[in-house]
Short mmCIF file of C-alpha atoms and ligand atoms in Angstrom, two decimals:
data_model
loop_
_atom_site.label_atom_id
_atom_site.label_comp_id
_atom_site.label_asym_id
_atom_site.label_seq_id
_atom_site.Cartn_x
_atom_site.Cartn_y
_atom_site.Cartn_z
CA MET A 21 86.55 -115.44 -8.42
CA PHE A 22 88.54 -118.57 -7.24
CA GLU A 23 86.99 -120.71 -9.90
CA GLY A 24 89.09 -123.56 -10.81
CA LYS A 25 91.59 -123.16 -7.92
CA SER A 26 92.72 -126.48 -6.35
CA VAL A 27 92.34 -127.20 -2.59
CA VAL A 28 93.48 -130.19 -0.81
CA LEU A 29 91.43 -130.61 2.38
CA GLY A 30 93.03 -132.92 4.80
CA VAL A 31 90.70 -134.50 7.38
CA THR A 32 91.91 -136.17 10.51
CA GLY A 33 90.44 -138.20 13.24
CA SER A 34 88.49 -135.88 15.41
CA ILE A 35 84.73 -135.69 16.45
CA ALA A 36 84.86 -132.40 14.47
CA ALA A 37 85.45 -134.39 11.16
CA TYR A 38 81.87 -134.05 10.26
CA LYS A 39 82.25 -130.30 10.15
CA ALA A 40 84.83 -130.77 7.30
CA VAL A 41 81.87 -131.95 5.18
CA ASP A 42 80.39 -128.42 5.39
CA ILE A 43 83.83 -126.84 4.64
CA ALA A 44 84.23 -129.11 1.55
CA SER A 45 80.77 -128.33 0.44
CA LYS A 46 81.15 -124.53 0.94
CA LEU A 47 84.51 -124.38 -0.97
CA THR A 48 82.99 -126.49 -3.80
CA GLN A 49 80.02 -124.22 -4.03
CA ARG A 50 82.44 -121.29 -4.51
CA GLY A 51 83.90 -122.97 -7.63
CA LEU A 52 87.00 -124.56 -6.14
CA ALA A 53 88.15 -128.09 -6.86
CA VAL A 54 88.42 -129.72 -3.51
CA ASP A 55 90.35 -132.94 -3.14
CA VAL A 56 89.73 -134.52 0.31
CA VAL A 57 92.39 -136.64 1.81
CA MET A 58 91.33 -138.60 4.93
CA THR A 59 93.50 -140.29 7.56
CA LYS A 60 92.45 -143.76 8.73
CA ALA A 61 91.25 -142.27 12.02
CA ALA A 62 89.09 -139.65 10.25
CA LEU A 63 87.20 -142.64 8.56
CA GLU A 64 86.07 -143.72 12.03
CA PHE A 65 84.12 -140.53 12.30
CA VAL A 66 82.76 -139.84 8.88
CA THR A 67 82.55 -141.60 5.56
CA ALA A 68 84.50 -140.84 2.37
CA LEU A 69 81.12 -141.03 0.60
CA SER A 70 79.99 -137.92 2.48
CA PHE A 71 82.94 -135.93 0.96
CA ARG A 72 82.58 -137.51 -2.46
CA SER A 73 78.84 -136.46 -2.48
CA VAL A 74 79.51 -132.89 -1.87
CA THR A 75 82.88 -132.45 -3.86
CA HIS A 76 81.91 -134.70 -6.78
CA ARG A 77 85.54 -135.89 -6.70
CA PRO A 78 87.27 -139.04 -5.55
CA VAL A 79 88.43 -139.02 -1.97
CA VAL A 80 91.86 -140.24 -1.08
CA THR A 81 91.86 -142.56 1.87
CA ASP A 82 94.68 -145.07 1.35
CA MET A 83 98.11 -144.26 0.05
CA TRP A 84 98.66 -147.90 -0.99
CA GLU A 85 95.38 -148.40 -2.94
CA LEU A 86 96.50 -149.07 -6.49
CA SER A 87 93.13 -148.36 -8.19
CA SER A 88 93.28 -144.79 -6.62
CA GLU A 89 93.83 -142.03 -9.25
CA PHE A 90 96.48 -140.42 -7.01
CA SER A 91 98.24 -143.52 -5.65
CA VAL A 92 100.95 -143.84 -8.25
CA GLU A 93 102.01 -140.17 -8.16
CA HIS A 94 101.22 -139.51 -4.62
CA VAL A 95 102.82 -136.03 -4.74
CA ALA A 96 100.68 -135.03 -7.81
CA LEU A 97 98.10 -133.55 -5.35
CA ALA A 98 100.84 -131.62 -3.45
CA GLU A 99 101.99 -130.09 -6.65
CA ARG A 100 98.58 -129.24 -8.07
CA ALA A 101 97.11 -127.63 -4.92
CA ASP A 102 96.84 -123.86 -4.58
CA VAL A 103 96.33 -124.28 -0.90
CA VAL A 104 96.36 -127.26 1.56
CA VAL A 105 93.97 -127.08 4.53
CA VAL A 106 94.11 -129.54 7.37
CA ALA A 107 90.78 -129.30 9.23
CA PRO A 108 90.18 -130.66 11.69
CA ALA A 109 93.97 -131.20 12.65
CA THR A 110 94.45 -133.44 15.64
CA ALA A 111 97.36 -133.23 18.05
CA ASN A 112 98.74 -136.37 16.52
CA THR A 113 98.69 -135.06 13.01
CA ILE A 114 100.14 -131.66 14.16
CA ALA A 115 102.90 -133.53 15.88
CA LYS A 116 103.67 -135.56 12.61
CA LEU A 117 103.73 -132.40 10.53
CA ALA A 118 105.97 -130.53 12.90
CA VAL A 119 108.65 -133.28 12.73
CA GLY A 120 108.11 -134.32 9.10
CA ILE A 121 106.74 -137.84 9.51
CA ALA A 122 105.13 -138.92 6.24
CA ASP A 123 103.39 -142.35 6.99
CA GLU A 124 100.14 -141.74 5.25
CA MET A 125 98.92 -139.68 2.24
CA LEU A 126 98.03 -136.48 4.14
CA SER A 127 101.34 -136.00 5.89
CA CYS A 128 103.16 -137.03 2.59
CA ILE A 129 101.42 -134.26 0.74
CA VAL A 130 102.02 -131.70 3.50
CA LEU A 131 105.62 -132.48 3.49
CA ALA A 132 105.81 -132.44 -0.25
CA THR A 133 103.86 -129.36 -1.05
CA ARG A 134 105.28 -125.81 -1.59
CA THR A 135 102.03 -124.31 -1.47
CA PRO A 136 100.63 -122.54 1.68
CA VAL A 137 99.25 -124.77 4.42
CA ILE A 138 96.46 -123.87 6.69
CA VAL A 139 96.06 -126.05 9.95
CA ALA A 140 92.80 -125.76 11.98
CA PRO A 141 93.41 -127.65 15.32
CA ALA A 142 90.71 -129.61 17.03
CA MET A 143 91.25 -131.54 20.22
CA ASP A 144 90.74 -131.82 23.97
CA ALA A 145 91.70 -128.78 26.01
CA GLY A 146 94.37 -130.66 27.89
CA MET A 147 95.98 -131.92 24.69
CA TYR A 148 95.84 -128.51 23.28
CA SER A 149 97.45 -126.68 26.29
CA ASN A 150 100.06 -129.43 26.63
CA ALA A 151 103.56 -127.83 26.05
CA ILE A 152 104.43 -130.43 23.50
CA THR A 153 101.34 -129.43 21.19
CA GLN A 154 102.05 -125.75 21.88
CA GLU A 155 105.79 -126.22 20.77
CA ASN A 156 104.62 -128.20 17.69
CA LEU A 157 102.21 -125.42 16.71
CA ALA A 158 104.77 -122.72 17.37
CA LYS A 159 107.17 -124.66 15.08
CA LEU A 160 104.59 -124.90 12.23
CA ASP A 161 103.75 -121.13 12.74
CA SER A 162 107.49 -120.23 12.42
CA ARG A 163 107.67 -122.36 9.27
CA GLY A 164 104.91 -120.31 7.63
CA PHE A 165 101.93 -122.51 8.27
CA THR A 166 98.72 -120.54 9.00
CA ILE A 167 97.16 -121.74 12.31
CA VAL A 168 93.48 -120.93 12.47
CA GLY A 169 92.02 -121.52 15.98
CA PRO A 170 91.06 -123.45 17.89
CA ALA A 171 88.01 -121.66 19.44
CA HIS A 172 86.94 -121.77 22.95
CA GLY A 173 83.69 -123.66 23.87
CA ARG A 174 82.12 -126.94 24.70
CA LEU A 175 84.30 -129.95 23.70
CA ALA A 176 83.52 -133.53 23.02
CA SER A 177 84.37 -134.44 26.62
CA GLY A 178 81.69 -132.26 27.96
CA LEU A 179 84.18 -129.70 29.38
CA VAL A 180 84.44 -126.14 28.27
CA GLY A 181 87.86 -124.93 27.04
CA MET A 182 90.09 -124.17 24.10
CA GLY A 183 90.02 -126.97 21.43
CA ARG A 184 86.93 -126.52 19.24
CA LEU A 185 87.34 -126.36 15.50
CA VAL A 186 86.61 -122.87 14.36
CA GLU A 187 83.58 -122.20 12.14
CA ALA A 188 83.57 -123.15 8.56
CA ASP A 189 83.40 -119.55 7.47
CA GLU A 190 86.59 -118.63 9.34
CA ILE A 191 88.51 -121.34 7.47
CA MET A 192 86.97 -120.23 4.24
CA VAL A 193 88.16 -116.66 4.81
CA ASN A 194 91.74 -117.91 5.41
CA VAL A 195 91.62 -120.04 2.32
CA PHE A 196 90.48 -117.00 0.29
CA GLN A 197 93.15 -114.79 1.87
CA VAL A 198 95.77 -117.30 0.93
CA LEU A 199 94.45 -117.55 -2.74
CA ALA A 200 94.13 -113.69 -2.74
CA ARG A 201 97.86 -113.22 -2.13
CA LYS A 202 98.40 -113.13 -5.87
CA GLY A 203 95.21 -111.07 -6.32
CA ASP A 204 95.09 -107.99 -8.48
CA LEU A 205 94.63 -105.77 -5.38
CA ALA A 206 97.45 -107.57 -3.47
CA ASP A 207 98.83 -105.06 -0.68
CA ARG A 208 96.66 -102.16 -1.88
CA GLN A 209 95.11 -100.05 0.82
CA VAL A 210 91.32 -99.96 0.18
CA VAL A 211 89.06 -97.91 2.36
CA VAL A 212 85.24 -98.64 2.14
CA SER A 213 82.36 -96.87 3.93
CA ALA A 214 79.14 -98.67 4.63
CA GLY A 215 75.73 -98.18 6.19
CA GLY A 216 73.46 -95.25 6.98
CA THR A 217 74.50 -92.50 9.29
CA ARG A 218 72.42 -91.50 12.35
CA GLU A 219 72.23 -87.83 13.25
CA PRO A 220 70.95 -87.29 16.79
CA ILE A 221 67.90 -85.16 17.48
CA ASP A 222 67.60 -85.57 21.18
CA LEU A 223 68.98 -88.06 23.72
CA VAL A 224 66.95 -90.92 22.24
CA ARG A 225 66.14 -89.99 18.64
CA TYR A 226 67.92 -89.65 15.50
CA ILE A 227 67.51 -89.08 11.78
CA GLY A 228 68.61 -92.17 9.93
CA ASN A 229 68.05 -93.95 6.46
CA ARG A 230 67.31 -97.38 5.18
CA SER A 231 70.82 -98.48 4.34
CA SER A 232 71.62 -101.93 5.70
CA GLY A 233 75.42 -101.87 5.04
CA LYS A 234 75.17 -104.87 2.65
CA MET A 235 76.54 -103.06 -0.48
CA GLY A 236 79.53 -101.60 1.52
CA TYR A 237 80.30 -104.84 3.30
CA ALA A 238 80.23 -106.70 -0.01
CA VAL A 239 82.76 -104.21 -1.43
CA ALA A 240 84.94 -104.69 1.63
CA GLU A 241 84.82 -108.49 1.27
CA ALA A 242 85.48 -108.54 -2.51
CA ALA A 243 88.40 -106.18 -2.16
CA ARG A 244 89.78 -108.51 0.68
CA ASP A 245 89.27 -111.57 -1.58
CA ARG A 246 91.50 -109.79 -4.18
CA GLY A 247 94.24 -109.29 -1.72
CA ALA A 248 93.58 -105.75 -0.55
CA ILE A 249 94.29 -104.43 2.91
CA VAL A 250 90.89 -103.33 3.72
CA THR A 251 89.58 -100.71 6.31
CA LEU A 252 85.79 -100.70 6.50
CA ILE A 253 84.25 -97.60 8.07
CA SER A 254 80.79 -98.67 9.09
CA THR A 255 77.78 -97.27 10.86
CA VAL A 256 75.73 -99.53 13.25
CA THR A 257 74.45 -102.43 11.23
CA GLU A 258 73.11 -105.91 11.88
CA LEU A 259 75.89 -107.43 9.78
CA PRO A 260 78.66 -109.52 11.34
CA PRO A 261 82.14 -107.80 10.89
CA PRO A 262 83.85 -109.35 7.89
CA ALA A 263 86.88 -111.46 8.78
CA GLY A 264 90.24 -110.26 7.71
CA VAL A 265 89.09 -106.67 7.51
CA GLU A 266 89.79 -103.82 9.98
CA VAL A 267 86.47 -102.26 10.97
CA MET A 268 86.11 -98.62 12.23
CA GLN A 269 82.78 -98.07 13.84
CA VAL A 270 81.08 -94.67 13.50
CA GLU A 271 77.56 -93.27 13.94
CA THR A 272 77.26 -89.78 12.54
CA ALA A 273 78.15 -88.05 9.21
CA HIS A 274 80.81 -86.09 11.20
CA GLU A 275 82.37 -89.19 12.71
CA MET A 276 82.30 -90.70 9.30
CA ARG A 277 84.10 -87.80 7.76
CA ASP A 278 86.97 -87.91 10.47
CA ALA A 279 87.26 -91.60 9.95
CA VAL A 280 87.38 -91.46 6.08
CA LEU A 281 89.83 -88.55 6.19
CA LYS A 282 92.18 -90.38 8.52
CA ALA A 283 91.92 -93.88 6.79
CA SER A 284 92.23 -92.49 3.21
CA ALA A 285 95.34 -90.34 3.81
CA ALA A 286 97.50 -93.39 3.22
CA ALA A 287 95.03 -95.29 0.98
CA ASP A 288 95.22 -96.21 -2.74
CA VAL A 289 91.42 -96.47 -3.11
CA LEU A 290 88.25 -94.99 -1.34
CA ILE A 291 84.88 -96.44 -2.14
CA MET A 292 82.08 -94.74 -0.35
CA ALA A 293 78.91 -96.94 -0.47
CA ALA A 294 77.54 -95.37 2.73
CA ALA A 295 74.29 -93.45 2.77
CA VAL A 296 75.56 -90.38 4.43
CA ALA A 297 72.99 -87.67 5.93
CA ASP A 298 73.07 -84.55 3.84
CA TYR A 299 71.49 -82.70 6.75
CA GLN A 300 71.78 -82.88 10.43
CA PRO A 301 69.83 -81.10 13.32
CA ALA A 302 71.33 -77.71 13.96
CA GLN A 303 71.32 -78.51 17.66
CA VAL A 304 71.04 -81.68 19.61
CA VAL A 305 68.80 -81.51 22.58
CA GLU A 306 70.57 -83.18 25.49
CA ARG A 307 67.39 -84.63 27.07
CA LYS A 308 64.35 -86.43 25.61
CA ILE A 309 61.99 -83.94 23.79
CA ARG A 310 58.60 -84.04 25.46
CA ARG A 311 55.39 -84.59 23.51
CA GLU A 312 53.84 -81.20 24.43
CA SER A 313 53.31 -78.93 21.51
CA GLU A 314 51.08 -79.74 18.44
CA THR A 315 54.03 -79.24 16.09
CA LEU A 316 57.67 -79.43 16.31
CA ASN A 317 60.09 -77.68 14.03
CA LEU A 318 63.56 -79.05 13.51
CA GLU A 319 66.19 -76.75 12.03
CA LEU A 320 68.58 -78.93 9.87
CA VAL A 321 71.94 -77.77 8.64
CA LYS A 322 74.05 -79.33 5.82
CA THR A 323 76.68 -82.00 6.74
CA ASP A 324 80.15 -81.93 5.32
CA ASP A 325 80.56 -83.57 1.85
CA ILE A 326 83.09 -86.24 2.85
CA LEU A 327 83.99 -87.36 -0.64
CA SER A 328 84.79 -83.65 -1.75
CA GLU A 329 87.09 -83.22 1.13
CA VAL A 330 89.28 -86.21 0.10
CA HIS A 331 92.17 -85.08 -1.94
CA GLY A 332 95.57 -86.61 -2.89
CA ASP A 333 96.62 -89.69 -4.64
CA VAL A 334 93.78 -91.88 -4.14
CA ILE A 335 91.15 -93.37 -6.48
CA LYS A 336 87.76 -92.05 -5.43
CA VAL A 337 84.60 -94.04 -6.10
CA GLY A 338 81.18 -92.93 -5.00
CA PHE A 339 77.73 -94.25 -5.20
CA ALA A 340 74.69 -92.15 -6.22
CA ALA A 341 71.34 -93.23 -4.76
CA GLU A 342 68.80 -91.73 -7.14
CA SER A 343 64.99 -92.02 -7.64
CA GLU A 344 64.91 -89.96 -10.75
CA ASP A 345 67.24 -88.68 -13.57
CA LEU A 346 69.68 -91.42 -12.63
CA ILE A 347 72.45 -90.81 -15.16
CA ASP A 348 72.33 -87.00 -15.15
CA ARG A 349 72.48 -86.69 -11.40
CA ALA A 350 75.12 -89.33 -10.95
CA THR A 351 77.27 -87.66 -13.54
CA GLU A 352 76.84 -84.35 -11.74
CA LYS A 353 77.97 -85.94 -8.41
CA LEU A 354 80.96 -87.51 -10.22
CA ARG A 355 82.05 -84.05 -11.37
CA ASN A 356 81.23 -82.06 -8.15
CA LYS A 357 82.93 -84.50 -5.94
CA GLU A 358 85.81 -85.15 -8.38
CA LEU A 359 85.33 -88.77 -8.46
CA ASP A 360 87.20 -91.32 -10.77
CA LEU A 361 84.12 -93.56 -10.94
CA ILE A 362 80.52 -93.53 -9.64
CA ALA A 363 77.89 -96.35 -9.32
CA ALA A 364 74.63 -94.78 -10.22
CA ASN A 365 72.13 -96.74 -8.14
CA ASP A 366 68.39 -96.52 -9.11
CA VAL A 367 66.81 -97.23 -5.70
CA THR A 368 63.32 -97.59 -7.14
CA ALA A 369 64.24 -100.53 -9.35
CA GLU A 370 63.06 -103.94 -8.16
CA GLY A 371 65.60 -105.87 -6.12
CA SER A 372 67.93 -102.88 -6.07
CA GLY A 373 69.16 -100.38 -3.51
CA PHE A 374 68.58 -100.19 0.16
CA GLY A 375 68.41 -103.44 2.23
CA THR A 376 68.36 -105.94 -0.78
CA ASP A 377 70.92 -108.72 -1.43
CA THR A 378 71.05 -107.62 -5.01
CA ASN A 379 71.65 -104.44 -6.74
CA ARG A 380 71.43 -102.87 -10.17
CA VAL A 381 74.02 -100.16 -10.87
CA THR A 382 75.34 -98.15 -13.82
CA LEU A 383 79.06 -97.26 -13.67
CA ILE A 384 79.98 -93.87 -15.10
CA ASP A 385 83.73 -92.80 -15.30
CA ARG A 386 85.36 -89.48 -15.74
CA GLN A 387 85.49 -89.92 -19.49
CA GLY A 388 81.73 -90.10 -19.50
CA ARG A 389 81.70 -93.85 -20.36
CA VAL A 390 78.54 -95.52 -19.19
CA GLU A 391 78.36 -99.22 -18.38
CA GLU A 392 74.88 -100.45 -17.40
CA LEU A 393 75.11 -103.63 -15.25
CA PRO A 394 72.29 -106.13 -14.91
CA LEU A 395 70.72 -106.94 -11.51
CA MET A 396 73.19 -109.08 -9.58
CA HIS A 397 74.30 -110.01 -6.10
CA LYS A 398 75.94 -107.08 -4.20
CA TYR A 399 79.25 -109.11 -4.04
CA GLU A 400 79.26 -109.43 -7.83
CA VAL A 401 78.46 -105.68 -8.25
CA ALA A 402 81.46 -105.05 -5.95
CA HIS A 403 83.74 -107.20 -8.17
CA HIS A 404 82.58 -105.18 -11.27
CA ILE A 405 83.54 -101.99 -9.50
CA LEU A 406 86.88 -103.45 -8.37
CA ASP A 407 87.62 -104.57 -12.01
CA ARG A 408 87.36 -100.87 -12.91
CA VAL A 409 89.50 -99.87 -9.97
CA VAL A 410 92.20 -102.16 -11.05
CA VAL A 411 92.40 -100.61 -14.31
CA LEU A 412 92.41 -97.16 -12.80
CA LEU A 413 95.32 -98.20 -10.57
CA SER A 414 97.34 -99.50 -13.45
CA PRO A 415 99.81 -96.81 -14.81
CA SER A 416 98.94 -97.55 -18.47
CA GLN A 417 95.19 -96.54 -18.13
CA ASP A 418 94.10 -93.83 -20.30
O1 PMT B 5 73.45 -100.39 2.49
P1 PMT B 5 72.49 -101.09 1.60
O2 PMT B 5 71.11 -101.39 2.16
O3 PMT B 5 73.16 -102.29 0.87
O4 PMT B 5 72.20 -100.07 0.37
C1 PMT B 5 73.17 -99.70 -0.51
C2 PMT B 5 73.04 -98.20 -0.91
C3 PMT B 5 71.66 -97.99 -1.70
C4 PMT B 5 73.07 -97.46 0.39
C5 PMT B 5 74.22 -97.90 -1.84
O5 PMT B 5 74.15 -98.69 -2.96
C6 PMT B 5 74.25 -96.41 -2.30
O6 PMT B 5 73.66 -96.06 -3.24
N1 PMT B 5 75.05 -95.74 -1.48
C7 PMT B 5 75.13 -94.21 -1.68
C8 PMT B 5 73.94 -93.60 -0.91
C9 PMT B 5 74.08 -92.05 -0.91
O7 PMT B 5 74.31 -91.46 0.07
O8 PMT B 5 74.12 -91.45 -2.01
P2 PMT B 5 74.19 -89.98 -2.28
O9 PMT B 5 73.77 -89.74 -3.73
O10 PMT B 5 73.43 -89.16 -1.41
O11 PMT B 5 75.68 -89.52 -2.17
C10 PMT B 5 76.67 -89.54 -3.15
C11 PMT B 5 78.03 -90.06 -2.67
O12 PMT B 5 78.52 -89.00 -1.90
C12 PMT B 5 78.08 -91.37 -1.86
O13 PMT B 5 79.05 -92.07 -2.33
C13 PMT B 5 77.96 -90.98 -0.45
O14 PMT B 5 78.68 -91.93 0.44
C14 PMT B 5 78.83 -89.56 -0.54
N2 PMT B 5 78.45 -88.64 0.48
C15 PMT B 5 77.14 -88.30 0.61
C16 PMT B 5 76.92 -87.28 1.57
C17 PMT B 5 77.92 -86.58 2.32
N3 PMT B 5 77.64 -85.78 3.22
N4 PMT B 5 79.21 -86.97 2.04
C18 PMT B 5 79.50 -87.84 1.02
O15 PMT B 5 80.62 -88.18 0.85
#
């Protein structure tokens, strides 16, 4: 969704400079145009060719090089960029940026640009904790720079402390958040549910389902990448919590109900991708049930229908996991639960439904319009749903 956006990636002289190749590669793979600008010191750690190979674009290494595409108009990059990232940023470069020194291409660009700047420090722990560096970072922070990290861990010196460059994914998320500030869900409150609920039977056993949480997490990430303020209500999953998203951890259908009702009270949108138990044991045995009798009967009672309980000025989107009569059953759920949109999910289709990275859904709205989507990555499915949500949020929609 950030296809064609322009990123200037400034690389400075740190042992972590090699990690910037991964950052450049990942940003390029997401469709961004990445112009790498290296300081002289960075060239001591990693070659310009490495960056050129992954970005397929010229790399700026020398402000005075006349043959360079950017040398004449050295502020061209500063103007074109949608975001400038300095990663790794040494104490020396941070100090220059804090006082406005412009003695090489990168510091010139940062001084000249009006676009948001992300700075990811990487240095020795002593240099990082030094009051001068701390003052410089505080100054950049107060001037609107986004400071990401550093992380705690093993440093080049062999010591353990603060100063490691954060992981590439954390920098990517910050880049996307900056680019999403002008997104079509900017400042909207979006609540997403994900994963499968667990209903306890006794002290050690529960009734669960096969939901991995992937679909809900993809919706949360896609909404975040479009500028939304996202609350993700998640059951226990193996997935890492998405950066830039508030996560509320729940286990049972009842806990999910409470969390959803609370979070959606002030929300613009609620999207329930979670597989919520329809029945729960009537009673939970407070010890481990022994293996004694030949048969064991469990009495189950209906859980609360969460979506039906959410009222008010909130766009409600549900999923319908079906193994037969897909459209009819999903349409029935859309009506009964008073939804604005439902993603009918044929969980018997190849590559679709529980646990997969891909999904095949059919979107049905209140007007009965049916849009069948092909098999695609869950993140892309999420964007198709959010495209419809954006229309539903616009006052002019029919
Ligand atoms: O997590 P993954 O492995 O990625 O799998 C994704 C998925 C298959 C779980 C997902 O795409 C999906 O289909 N989610 C809905 C699963 C489900 O519970 O469907 P349902 O038809 O039983 O429920 C209909 C809707 O009502 C759902 O939005 C559900 O969250 C909601 N519901 C269900 C029961 C209940 N007590 N309260 C509810 O609000």
